[in-house]
């Protein structure tokens, strides 16, 4: 299906029909030329192997037991952009050099994907994106998110936060949704909120996800609505959450109710290294924290 026609069925937007690869005009989406002119022209390389993906996800979530992706094999190059610049590296690519020529990049830009933000925050633009066919490899993922009630205007933000999302097998994502709704009892709106805030929850092993939910609900006494509004605990290691919660409890600082004084958010517990946690949240020294860990 033509991308512009497809998008018109998703949201009522003005569409200009020309011979260009895609001319959908999206609200809040910058023009490609001005967008590309602001992107750094330096080429940053980093491996896009399975090992690198795991390292990338660990940097994003502090998680090391994510389920492996089943779609990490190289895809055939489907777009001939060899005339634009040097041969495409299997590691990364120069976004500015290819944005005006690659159809899939243009359509992702139209969706609101901010490649400059990806490059700035992750120091890599995965070259596999240039090897995708939009209708075959991207559109099914958009439909998957739409089926989960993620609005089309949020897609750009979602893919910007999760540039490796298209390497997931859609069949592997459904069990996580089932776990959130049927086991945990999150509403459809709460599931949508969790996915938008923490896209990597879709890559967490289902059994590990269940353990985290149970711990926050039973041991930390968190209502499900609070977990949904601040789902950082769902993508962080259970050990880290447990250790820091127990330490705060020993200090009388395990106050997770946002309506009461001295509120501590789950994000603040799981964010950063031990030094940051001790200084910003526990208000004590790392040495004190380490001594406590030896006692549990």
PDB file of C-alpha atoms in Angstrom:
ATOM      1  CA  UNK A   1       0.000   0.000   0.000  1.00  0.00           C
ATOM      2  CA  UNK A   2       1.218   3.502  -0.808  1.00  0.00           C
ATOM      3  CA  UNK A   3       2.641   5.094   2.332  1.00  0.00           C
ATOM      4  CA  UNK A   4       0.748   8.363   1.892  1.00  0.00           C
ATOM      5  CA  UNK A   5      -2.583   6.571   1.435  1.00  0.00           C
ATOM      6  CA  UNK A   6      -1.796   4.372   4.411  1.00  0.00           C
ATOM      7  CA  UNK A   7      -1.065   7.344   6.644  1.00  0.00           C
ATOM      8  CA  UNK A   8      -4.225   9.116   5.546  1.00  0.00           C
ATOM      9  CA  UNK A   9      -6.215   6.239   6.992  1.00  0.00           C
ATOM     10  CA  UNK A  10      -4.326   6.571  10.280  1.00  0.00           C
ATOM     11  CA  UNK A  11      -4.733  10.270  10.786  1.00  0.00           C
ATOM     12  CA  UNK A  12      -6.412  13.158   8.972  1.00  0.00           C
ATOM     13  CA  UNK A  13      -3.541  15.150   7.523  1.00  0.00           C
ATOM     14  CA  UNK A  14      -2.983  17.123   4.364  1.00  0.00           C
ATOM     15  CA  UNK A  15      -1.207  15.004   1.746  1.00  0.00           C
ATOM     16  CA  UNK A  16       0.463  16.349  -1.348  1.00  0.00           C
ATOM     17  CA  UNK A  17       0.513  13.813  -4.164  1.00  0.00           C
ATOM     18  CA  UNK A  18       3.588  14.164  -6.368  1.00  0.00           C
ATOM     19  CA  UNK A  19       6.149  11.888  -7.973  1.00  0.00           C
ATOM     20  CA  UNK A  20       8.521  12.224  -5.019  1.00  0.00           C
ATOM     21  CA  UNK A  21       8.995   9.102  -2.867  1.00  0.00           C
ATOM     22  CA  UNK A  22       6.741  10.493  -0.147  1.00  0.00           C
ATOM     23  CA  UNK A  23       5.291  13.935   0.377  1.00  0.00           C
ATOM     24  CA  UNK A  24       3.086  13.522   3.428  1.00  0.00           C
ATOM     25  CA  UNK A  25       3.040  16.725   5.457  1.00  0.00           C
ATOM     26  CA  UNK A  26       3.074  15.952   9.151  1.00  0.00           C
ATOM     27  CA  UNK A  27       2.294  18.285  12.010  1.00  0.00           C
ATOM     28  CA  UNK A  28       5.418  19.279  13.965  1.00  0.00           C
ATOM     29  CA  UNK A  29       7.704  17.522  11.480  1.00  0.00           C
ATOM     30  CA  UNK A  30      10.558  19.675  10.114  1.00  0.00           C
ATOM     31  CA  UNK A  31      11.219  19.872   6.392  1.00  0.00           C
ATOM     32  CA  UNK A  32      13.785  17.331   5.324  1.00  0.00           C
ATOM     33  CA  UNK A  33      16.229  19.805   3.821  1.00  0.00           C
ATOM     34  CA  UNK A  34      16.338  22.050   6.866  1.00  0.00           C
ATOM     35  CA  UNK A  35      16.371  18.977   9.097  1.00  0.00           C
ATOM     36  CA  UNK A  36      19.330  17.445   7.322  1.00  0.00           C
ATOM     37  CA  UNK A  37      21.301  20.680   7.339  1.00  0.00           C
ATOM     38  CA  UNK A  38      21.316  20.622  11.128  1.00  0.00           C
ATOM     39  CA  UNK A  39      22.698  17.115  11.364  1.00  0.00           C
ATOM     40  CA  UNK A  40      26.358  16.633  12.090  1.00  0.00           C
ATOM     41  CA  UNK A  41      28.335  15.465   9.091  1.00  0.00           C
ATOM     42  CA  UNK A  42      30.817  13.402  11.055  1.00  0.00           C
ATOM     43  CA  UNK A  43      30.654   9.643  10.594  1.00  0.00           C
ATOM     44  CA  UNK A  44      30.539   7.689  13.821  1.00  0.00           C
ATOM     45  CA  UNK A  45      31.083   3.956  13.652  1.00  0.00           C
ATOM     46  CA  UNK A  46      30.159   1.257  16.092  1.00  0.00           C
ATOM     47  CA  UNK A  47      29.371  -2.428  15.657  1.00  0.00           C
ATOM     48  CA  UNK A  48      25.754  -3.393  15.086  1.00  0.00           C
ATOM     49  CA  UNK A  49      26.238  -7.029  15.987  1.00  0.00           C
ATOM     50  CA  UNK A  50      24.081  -8.851  18.506  1.00  0.00           C
ATOM     51  CA  UNK A  51      26.736  -8.167  21.145  1.00  0.00           C
ATOM     52  CA  UNK A  52      26.607  -4.445  20.449  1.00  0.00           C
ATOM     53  CA  UNK A  53      22.812  -4.447  20.625  1.00  0.00           C
ATOM     54  CA  UNK A  54      22.933  -6.053  24.052  1.00  0.00           C
ATOM     55  CA  UNK A  55      25.519  -3.478  25.167  1.00  0.00           C
ATOM     56  CA  UNK A  56      23.357  -0.665  23.800  1.00  0.00           C
ATOM     57  CA  UNK A  57      20.305  -1.939  25.647  1.00  0.00           C
ATOM     58  CA  UNK A  58      22.329  -2.326  28.835  1.00  0.00           C
ATOM     59  CA  UNK A  59      23.385   1.333  28.574  1.00  0.00           C
ATOM     60  CA  UNK A  60      19.770   2.385  28.090  1.00  0.00           C
ATOM     61  CA  UNK A  61      18.111   0.330  30.797  1.00  0.00           C
ATOM     62  CA  UNK A  62      20.711  -1.086  33.125  1.00  0.00           C
ATOM     63  CA  UNK A  63      19.368  -4.467  32.084  1.00  0.00           C
ATOM     64  CA  UNK A  64      21.513  -7.438  31.191  1.00  0.00           C
ATOM     65  CA  UNK A  65      18.974 -10.254  30.899  1.00  0.00           C
ATOM     66  CA  UNK A  66      16.942  -9.033  27.951  1.00  0.00           C
ATOM     67  CA  UNK A  67      15.618 -11.755  25.705  1.00  0.00           C
ATOM     68  CA  UNK A  68      17.707 -12.069  22.539  1.00  0.00           C
ATOM     69  CA  UNK A  69      16.302 -10.726  19.302  1.00  0.00           C
ATOM     70  CA  UNK A  70      15.529 -13.285  16.615  1.00  0.00           C
ATOM     71  CA  UNK A  71      15.869 -10.763  13.805  1.00  0.00           C
ATOM     72  CA  UNK A  72      19.516  -9.746  13.945  1.00  0.00           C
ATOM     73  CA  UNK A  73      20.591 -11.165  10.601  1.00  0.00           C
ATOM     74  CA  UNK A  74      21.687  -8.846   7.811  1.00  0.00           C
ATOM     75  CA  UNK A  75      18.919  -7.827   5.439  1.00  0.00           C
ATOM     76  CA  UNK A  76      19.583  -7.442   1.731  1.00  0.00           C
ATOM     77  CA  UNK A  77      20.202  -3.888   0.593  1.00  0.00           C
ATOM     78  CA  UNK A  78      16.927  -2.767  -0.926  1.00  0.00           C
ATOM     79  CA  UNK A  79      17.810   0.796  -1.868  1.00  0.00           C
ATOM     80  CA  UNK A  80      20.560   1.827  -4.238  1.00  0.00           C
ATOM     81  CA  UNK A  81      22.111   4.884  -2.630  1.00  0.00           C
ATOM     82  CA  UNK A  82      25.655   4.214  -3.777  1.00  0.00           C
ATOM     83  CA  UNK A  83      25.674   7.398  -5.853  1.00  0.00           C
ATOM     84  CA  UNK A  84      25.142   9.554  -2.771  1.00  0.00           C
ATOM     85  CA  UNK A  85      28.341   8.892  -0.867  1.00  0.00           C
ATOM     86  CA  UNK A  86      30.895   6.266   0.056  1.00  0.00           C
ATOM     87  CA  UNK A  87      29.827   2.625   0.392  1.00  0.00           C
ATOM     88  CA  UNK A  88      27.548   2.047   3.374  1.00  0.00           C
ATOM     89  CA  UNK A  89      29.339   0.621   6.363  1.00  0.00           C
ATOM     90  CA  UNK A  90      27.822  -2.422   8.055  1.00  0.00           C
ATOM     91  CA  UNK A  91      28.468  -0.554  11.307  1.00  0.00           C
ATOM     92  CA  UNK A  92      26.943   2.894  10.983  1.00  0.00           C
ATOM     93  CA  UNK A  93      26.180   5.546   8.405  1.00  0.00           C
ATOM     94  CA  UNK A  94      26.281   9.277   7.860  1.00  0.00           C
ATOM     95  CA  UNK A  95      22.648  10.324   8.164  1.00  0.00           C
ATOM     96  CA  UNK A  96      23.051  13.669   6.406  1.00  0.00           C
ATOM     97  CA  UNK A  97      24.513  12.001   3.314  1.00  0.00           C
ATOM     98  CA  UNK A  98      21.597   9.628   2.765  1.00  0.00           C
ATOM     99  CA  UNK A  99      18.493  11.298   4.221  1.00  0.00           C
ATOM    100  CA  UNK A 100      17.394  12.945   0.969  1.00  0.00           C
ATOM    101  CA  UNK A 101      17.924   9.791  -1.108  1.00  0.00           C
ATOM    102  CA  UNK A 102      16.760   6.945   1.112  1.00  0.00           C
ATOM    103  CA  UNK A 103      13.010   6.375   0.897  1.00  0.00           C
ATOM    104  CA  UNK A 104      12.814   4.589   4.225  1.00  0.00           C
ATOM    105  CA  UNK A 105      14.663   7.410   6.003  1.00  0.00           C
ATOM    106  CA  UNK A 106      12.376   9.990   4.409  1.00  0.00           C
ATOM    107  CA  UNK A 107       9.278   8.152   5.570  1.00  0.00           C
ATOM    108  CA  UNK A 108      10.659   7.715   9.081  1.00  0.00           C
ATOM    109  CA  UNK A 109      11.387  11.445   9.164  1.00  0.00           C
ATOM    110  CA  UNK A 110       7.802  12.084   8.078  1.00  0.00           C
ATOM    111  CA  UNK A 111       6.685   9.972  11.027  1.00  0.00           C
ATOM    112  CA  UNK A 112       8.680  12.278  13.287  1.00  0.00           C
ATOM    113  CA  UNK A 113      11.802  10.181  13.902  1.00  0.00           C
ATOM    114  CA  UNK A 114      14.621  12.460  15.063  1.00  0.00           C
ATOM    115  CA  UNK A 115      17.808  10.939  13.661  1.00  0.00           C
ATOM    116  CA  UNK A 116      19.865  13.798  14.981  1.00  0.00           C
ATOM    117  CA  UNK A 117      18.721  12.940  18.518  1.00  0.00           C
ATOM    118  CA  UNK A 118      19.568   9.265  17.937  1.00  0.00           C
ATOM    119  CA  UNK A 119      23.036  10.162  16.710  1.00  0.00           C
ATOM    120  CA  UNK A 120      23.583  12.620  19.567  1.00  0.00           C
ATOM    121  CA  UNK A 121      22.447  10.329  22.371  1.00  0.00           C
ATOM    122  CA  UNK A 122      23.654   6.959  21.106  1.00  0.00           C
ATOM    123  CA  UNK A 123      26.691   7.960  19.052  1.00  0.00           C
ATOM    124  CA  UNK A 124      25.555   5.577  16.324  1.00  0.00           C
ATOM    125  CA  UNK A 125      23.018   5.385  13.511  1.00  0.00           C
ATOM    126  CA  UNK A 126      22.519   1.684  12.716  1.00  0.00           C
ATOM    127  CA  UNK A 127      23.049   0.983   9.050  1.00  0.00           C
ATOM    128  CA  UNK A 128      20.399  -1.720   9.027  1.00  0.00           C
ATOM    129  CA  UNK A 129      17.834   1.086   8.672  1.00  0.00           C
ATOM    130  CA  UNK A 130      19.063   1.718   5.135  1.00  0.00           C
ATOM    131  CA  UNK A 131      18.435  -1.928   4.295  1.00  0.00           C
ATOM    132  CA  UNK A 132      14.759  -1.886   5.207  1.00  0.00           C
ATOM    133  CA  UNK A 133      11.801  -1.853   2.882  1.00  0.00           C
ATOM    134  CA  UNK A 134       9.253   0.445   4.506  1.00  0.00           C
ATOM    135  CA  UNK A 135       6.111  -1.483   3.586  1.00  0.00           C
ATOM    136  CA  UNK A 136       7.633  -4.873   4.412  1.00  0.00           C
ATOM    137  CA  UNK A 137       9.858  -4.159   7.400  1.00  0.00           C
ATOM    138  CA  UNK A 138       8.479  -0.995   9.025  1.00  0.00           C
ATOM    139  CA  UNK A 139       4.749  -0.795   8.361  1.00  0.00           C
ATOM    140  CA  UNK A 140       3.940  -4.013  10.317  1.00  0.00           C
ATOM    141  CA  UNK A 141       5.586  -2.516  13.414  1.00  0.00           C
ATOM    142  CA  UNK A 142       3.565   0.653  13.066  1.00  0.00           C
ATOM    143  CA  UNK A 143       0.418  -1.424  12.813  1.00  0.00           C
ATOM    144  CA  UNK A 144       1.490  -3.433  15.873  1.00  0.00           C
ATOM    145  CA  UNK A 145       1.768  -0.244  17.915  1.00  0.00           C
ATOM    146  CA  UNK A 146      -1.501   1.105  16.538  1.00  0.00           C
ATOM    147  CA  UNK A 147      -3.200  -2.103  17.625  1.00  0.00           C
ATOM    148  CA  UNK A 148      -1.872  -1.380  21.118  1.00  0.00           C
ATOM    149  CA  UNK A 149      -3.516   2.073  20.923  1.00  0.00           C
ATOM    150  CA  UNK A 150      -0.247   3.968  20.532  1.00  0.00           C
ATOM    151  CA  UNK A 151      -1.276   7.100  18.569  1.00  0.00           C
ATOM    152  CA  UNK A 152       0.390   7.740  15.229  1.00  0.00           C
ATOM    153  CA  UNK A 153       1.695  11.116  16.433  1.00  0.00           C
ATOM    154  CA  UNK A 154       3.711   9.304  19.110  1.00  0.00           C
ATOM    155  CA  UNK A 155       5.435   6.947  16.657  1.00  0.00           C
ATOM    156  CA  UNK A 156       8.318   9.272  15.875  1.00  0.00           C
ATOM    157  CA  UNK A 157       9.160   9.711  19.551  1.00  0.00           C
ATOM    158  CA  UNK A 158       8.888   5.967  20.126  1.00  0.00           C
ATOM    159  CA  UNK A 159      11.216   5.013  17.268  1.00  0.00           C
ATOM    160  CA  UNK A 160      13.644   7.787  18.218  1.00  0.00           C
ATOM    161  CA  UNK A 161      13.945   6.283  21.707  1.00  0.00           C
ATOM    162  CA  UNK A 162      14.142   2.761  20.300  1.00  0.00           C
ATOM    163  CA  UNK A 163      16.011   2.796  16.949  1.00  0.00           C
ATOM    164  CA  UNK A 164      16.553  -0.975  17.048  1.00  0.00           C
ATOM    165  CA  UNK A 165      12.857  -1.737  17.379  1.00  0.00           C
ATOM    166  CA  UNK A 166      12.563  -3.008  13.801  1.00  0.00           C
ATOM    167  CA  UNK A 167      15.020  -5.802  14.610  1.00  0.00           C
ATOM    168  CA  UNK A 168      12.541  -7.388  17.003  1.00  0.00           C
ATOM    169  CA  UNK A 169      10.422 -10.306  15.906  1.00  0.00           C
ATOM    170  CA  UNK A 170       6.798  -9.223  16.285  1.00  0.00           C
ATOM    171  CA  UNK A 171       5.879 -12.704  17.499  1.00  0.00           C
ATOM    172  CA  UNK A 172       8.294 -12.228  20.415  1.00  0.00           C
ATOM    173  CA  UNK A 173       6.651  -8.962  21.484  1.00  0.00           C
ATOM    174  CA  UNK A 174       3.128 -10.253  21.936  1.00  0.00           C
ATOM    175  CA  UNK A 175       3.863 -12.343  25.091  1.00  0.00           C
ATOM    176  CA  UNK A 176       5.059  -9.201  26.889  1.00  0.00           C
ATOM    177  CA  UNK A 177       1.804  -7.421  26.055  1.00  0.00           C
ATOM    178  CA  UNK A 178      -0.105 -10.475  27.270  1.00  0.00           C
ATOM    179  CA  UNK A 179       1.890 -10.445  30.512  1.00  0.00           C
ATOM    180  CA  UNK A 180       1.216  -6.770  31.145  1.00  0.00           C
ATOM    181  CA  UNK A 181      -2.514  -7.057  30.509  1.00  0.00           C
ATOM    182  CA  UNK A 182      -3.565 -10.553  31.533  1.00  0.00           C
ATOM    183  CA  UNK A 183      -1.161 -11.309  34.388  1.00  0.00           C
ATOM    184  CA  UNK A 184      -0.381  -7.895  35.801  1.00  0.00           C
ATOM    185  CA  UNK A 185      -3.808  -6.472  35.063  1.00  0.00           C
ATOM    186  CA  UNK A 186      -2.705  -3.213  33.472  1.00  0.00           C
ATOM    187  CA  UNK A 187      -5.403  -1.507  31.465  1.00  0.00           C
ATOM    188  CA  UNK A 188      -4.911  -0.892  27.766  1.00  0.00           C
ATOM    189  CA  UNK A 189      -4.148   2.772  28.441  1.00  0.00           C
ATOM    190  CA  UNK A 190      -1.632   1.804  31.109  1.00  0.00           C
ATOM    191  CA  UNK A 191       0.060  -0.647  28.714  1.00  0.00           C
ATOM    192  CA  UNK A 192       0.291   2.133  26.149  1.00  0.00           C
ATOM    193  CA  UNK A 193       1.823   4.462  28.729  1.00  0.00           C
ATOM    194  CA  UNK A 194       4.388   1.836  29.754  1.00  0.00           C
ATOM    195  CA  UNK A 195       5.403   1.125  26.160  1.00  0.00           C
ATOM    196  CA  UNK A 196       5.783   4.800  25.296  1.00  0.00           C
ATOM    197  CA  UNK A 197       7.824   5.616  28.397  1.00  0.00           C
ATOM    198  CA  UNK A 198       9.977   2.480  28.380  1.00  0.00           C
ATOM    199  CA  UNK A 199      10.049   0.904  24.895  1.00  0.00           C
ATOM    200  CA  UNK A 200      12.632  -1.669  25.982  1.00  0.00           C
ATOM    201  CA  UNK A 201      10.077  -3.345  28.213  1.00  0.00           C
ATOM    202  CA  UNK A 202       9.057  -5.207  25.051  1.00  0.00           C
ATOM    203  CA  UNK A 203      12.458  -6.937  25.048  1.00  0.00           C
ATOM    204  CA  UNK A 204      12.428  -8.086  28.661  1.00  0.00           C
ATOM    205  CA  UNK A 205      12.091 -11.815  29.230  1.00  0.00           C
ATOM    206  CA  UNK A 206       8.524 -12.573  30.312  1.00  0.00           C
ATOM    207  CA  UNK A 207       9.497 -14.538  33.432  1.00  0.00           C
ATOM    208  CA  UNK A 208      11.838 -11.760  34.532  1.00  0.00           C
ATOM    209  CA  UNK A 209       9.164  -9.150  33.847  1.00  0.00           C
ATOM    210  CA  UNK A 210       6.759 -11.097  36.053  1.00  0.00           C
ATOM    211  CA  UNK A 211       9.295 -11.201  38.897  1.00  0.00           C
ATOM    212  CA  UNK A 212       9.781  -7.445  38.730  1.00  0.00           C
ATOM    213  CA  UNK A 213       6.071  -6.731  38.719  1.00  0.00           C
ATOM    214  CA  UNK A 214       5.502  -9.061  41.666  1.00  0.00           C
ATOM    215  CA  UNK A 215       8.347  -7.506  43.642  1.00  0.00           C
ATOM    216  CA  UNK A 216       7.136  -3.950  43.142  1.00  0.00           C
ATOM    217  CA  UNK A 217       3.545  -4.899  43.913  1.00  0.00           C
ATOM    218  CA  UNK A 218       4.086  -7.229  46.879  1.00  0.00           C
ATOM    219  CA  UNK A 219       7.381  -6.175  48.470  1.00  0.00           C
ATOM    220  CA  UNK A 220       7.346  -2.461  47.700  1.00  0.00           C
ATOM    221  CA  UNK A 221       3.548  -2.173  48.045  1.00  0.00           C
ATOM    222  CA  UNK A 222       3.237  -0.158  44.853  1.00  0.00           C
ATOM    223  CA  UNK A 223      -0.214   0.133  43.277  1.00  0.00           C
ATOM    224  CA  UNK A 224      -0.364  -0.940  39.642  1.00  0.00           C
ATOM    225  CA  UNK A 225      -1.351   2.556  38.591  1.00  0.00           C
ATOM    226  CA  UNK A 226       1.898   3.919  40.054  1.00  0.00           C
ATOM    227  CA  UNK A 227       3.985   1.253  38.308  1.00  0.00           C
ATOM    228  CA  UNK A 228       2.278   2.205  35.025  1.00  0.00           C
ATOM    229  CA  UNK A 229       2.932   5.914  35.515  1.00  0.00           C
ATOM    230  CA  UNK A 230       6.589   5.338  36.472  1.00  0.00           C
ATOM    231  CA  UNK A 231       7.593   2.017  34.844  1.00  0.00           C
ATOM    232  CA  UNK A 232      11.376   2.375  35.147  1.00  0.00           C
ATOM    233  CA  UNK A 233      11.460  -0.619  37.484  1.00  0.00           C
ATOM    234  CA  UNK A 234      10.204  -2.879  34.716  1.00  0.00           C
ATOM    235  CA  UNK A 235      13.371  -2.521  32.645  1.00  0.00           C
ATOM    236  CA  UNK A 236      15.954  -2.528  35.425  1.00  0.00           C
ATOM    237  CA  UNK A 237      17.637  -5.464  37.039  1.00  0.00           C
ATOM    238  CA  UNK A 238      15.645  -6.993  39.877  1.00  0.00           C
ATOM    239  CA  UNK A 239      18.742  -7.104  42.054  1.00  0.00           C
ATOM    240  CA  UNK A 240      19.372  -3.389  41.699  1.00  0.00           C
ATOM    241  CA  UNK A 241      15.774  -2.519  42.529  1.00  0.00           C
ATOM    242  CA  UNK A 242      15.732  -4.863  45.513  1.00  0.00           C
ATOM    243  CA  UNK A 243      19.035  -3.651  46.973  1.00  0.00           C
ATOM    244  CA  UNK A 244      18.181   0.008  46.698  1.00  0.00           C
ATOM    245  CA  UNK A 245      14.647  -0.436  47.985  1.00  0.00           C
ATOM    246  CA  UNK A 246      15.852  -2.375  51.038  1.00  0.00           C
ATOM    247  CA  UNK A 247      18.491   0.265  51.734  1.00  0.00           C
ATOM    248  CA  UNK A 248      15.925   3.059  51.593  1.00  0.00           C
ATOM    249  CA  UNK A 249      13.652   1.001  53.823  1.00  0.00           C
ATOM    250  CA  UNK A 250      16.440   0.632  56.392  1.00  0.00           C
ATOM    251  CA  UNK A 251      16.775   4.421  56.381  1.00  0.00           C
ATOM    252  CA  UNK A 252      13.029   4.998  56.624  1.00  0.00           C
ATOM    253  CA  UNK A 253      13.050   6.640  53.191  1.00  0.00           C
ATOM    254  CA  UNK A 254      10.978   4.138  51.196  1.00  0.00           C
ATOM    255  CA  UNK A 255       8.185   6.637  50.579  1.00  0.00           C
ATOM    256  CA  UNK A 256       6.795   6.008  47.090  1.00  0.00           C
ATOM    257  CA  UNK A 257       3.463   7.812  47.370  1.00  0.00           C
ATOM    258  CA  UNK A 258       3.629  10.972  45.198  1.00  0.00           C
ATOM    259  CA  UNK A 259       0.847  12.588  47.232  1.00  0.00           C
ATOM    260  CA  UNK A 260       2.907  12.550  50.432  1.00  0.00           C
ATOM    261  CA  UNK A 261       6.032  14.481  51.524  1.00  0.00           C
ATOM    262  CA  UNK A 262       9.517  13.095  50.819  1.00  0.00           C
ATOM    263  CA  UNK A 263       8.294  11.190  47.789  1.00  0.00           C
ATOM    264  CA  UNK A 264      10.873   8.957  46.074  1.00  0.00           C
ATOM    265  CA  UNK A 265      10.148   8.005  42.468  1.00  0.00           C
ATOM    266  CA  UNK A 266      10.968   4.605  41.031  1.00  0.00           C
ATOM    267  CA  UNK A 267      12.914   6.344  38.266  1.00  0.00           C
ATOM    268  CA  UNK A 268      15.170   8.006  40.838  1.00  0.00           C
ATOM    269  CA  UNK A 269      15.854   4.645  42.495  1.00  0.00           C
ATOM    270  CA  UNK A 270      16.826   2.874  39.301  1.00  0.00           C
ATOM    271  CA  UNK A 271      18.649   5.745  37.604  1.00  0.00           C
ATOM    272  CA  UNK A 272      22.418   6.107  37.619  1.00  0.00           C
ATOM    273  CA  UNK A 273      25.217   4.352  39.431  1.00  0.00           C
ATOM    274  CA  UNK A 274      25.473   3.734  43.169  1.00  0.00           C
ATOM    275  CA  UNK A 275      27.226   7.040  43.790  1.00  0.00           C
ATOM    276  CA  UNK A 276      24.426   8.977  42.107  1.00  0.00           C
ATOM    277  CA  UNK A 277      21.764   7.009  43.980  1.00  0.00           C
ATOM    278  CA  UNK A 278      23.447   7.554  47.351  1.00  0.00           C
ATOM    279  CA  UNK A 279      24.002  11.267  46.806  1.00  0.00           C
ATOM    280  CA  UNK A 280      20.696  12.192  45.189  1.00  0.00           C
ATOM    281  CA  UNK A 281      18.216   9.774  46.761  1.00  0.00           C
ATOM    282  CA  UNK A 282      19.541   8.064  49.888  1.00  0.00           C
ATOM    283  CA  UNK A 283      21.495  11.162  50.974  1.00  0.00           C
ATOM    284  CA  UNK A 284      24.291   9.066  52.367  1.00  0.00           C
ATOM    285  CA  UNK A 285      27.686   7.732  51.361  1.00  0.00           C
ATOM    286  CA  UNK A 286      28.478   4.885  49.002  1.00  0.00           C
ATOM    287  CA  UNK A 287      30.506   3.304  51.788  1.00  0.00           C
ATOM    288  CA  UNK A 288      27.394   3.123  53.972  1.00  0.00           C
ATOM    289  CA  UNK A 289      25.447   1.576  51.121  1.00  0.00           C
ATOM    290  CA  UNK A 290      28.172  -1.015  50.475  1.00  0.00           C
ATOM    291  CA  UNK A 291      28.266  -1.982  54.149  1.00  0.00           C
ATOM    292  CA  UNK A 292      24.516  -2.465  54.067  1.00  0.00           C
ATOM    293  CA  UNK A 293      24.755  -4.718  51.014  1.00  0.00           C
ATOM    294  CA  UNK A 294      27.107  -7.016  52.903  1.00  0.00           C
ATOM    295  CA  UNK A 295      24.454  -7.472  55.566  1.00  0.00           C
ATOM    296  CA  UNK A 296      21.683  -8.722  53.283  1.00  0.00           C
TER     297      UNK A 296
END
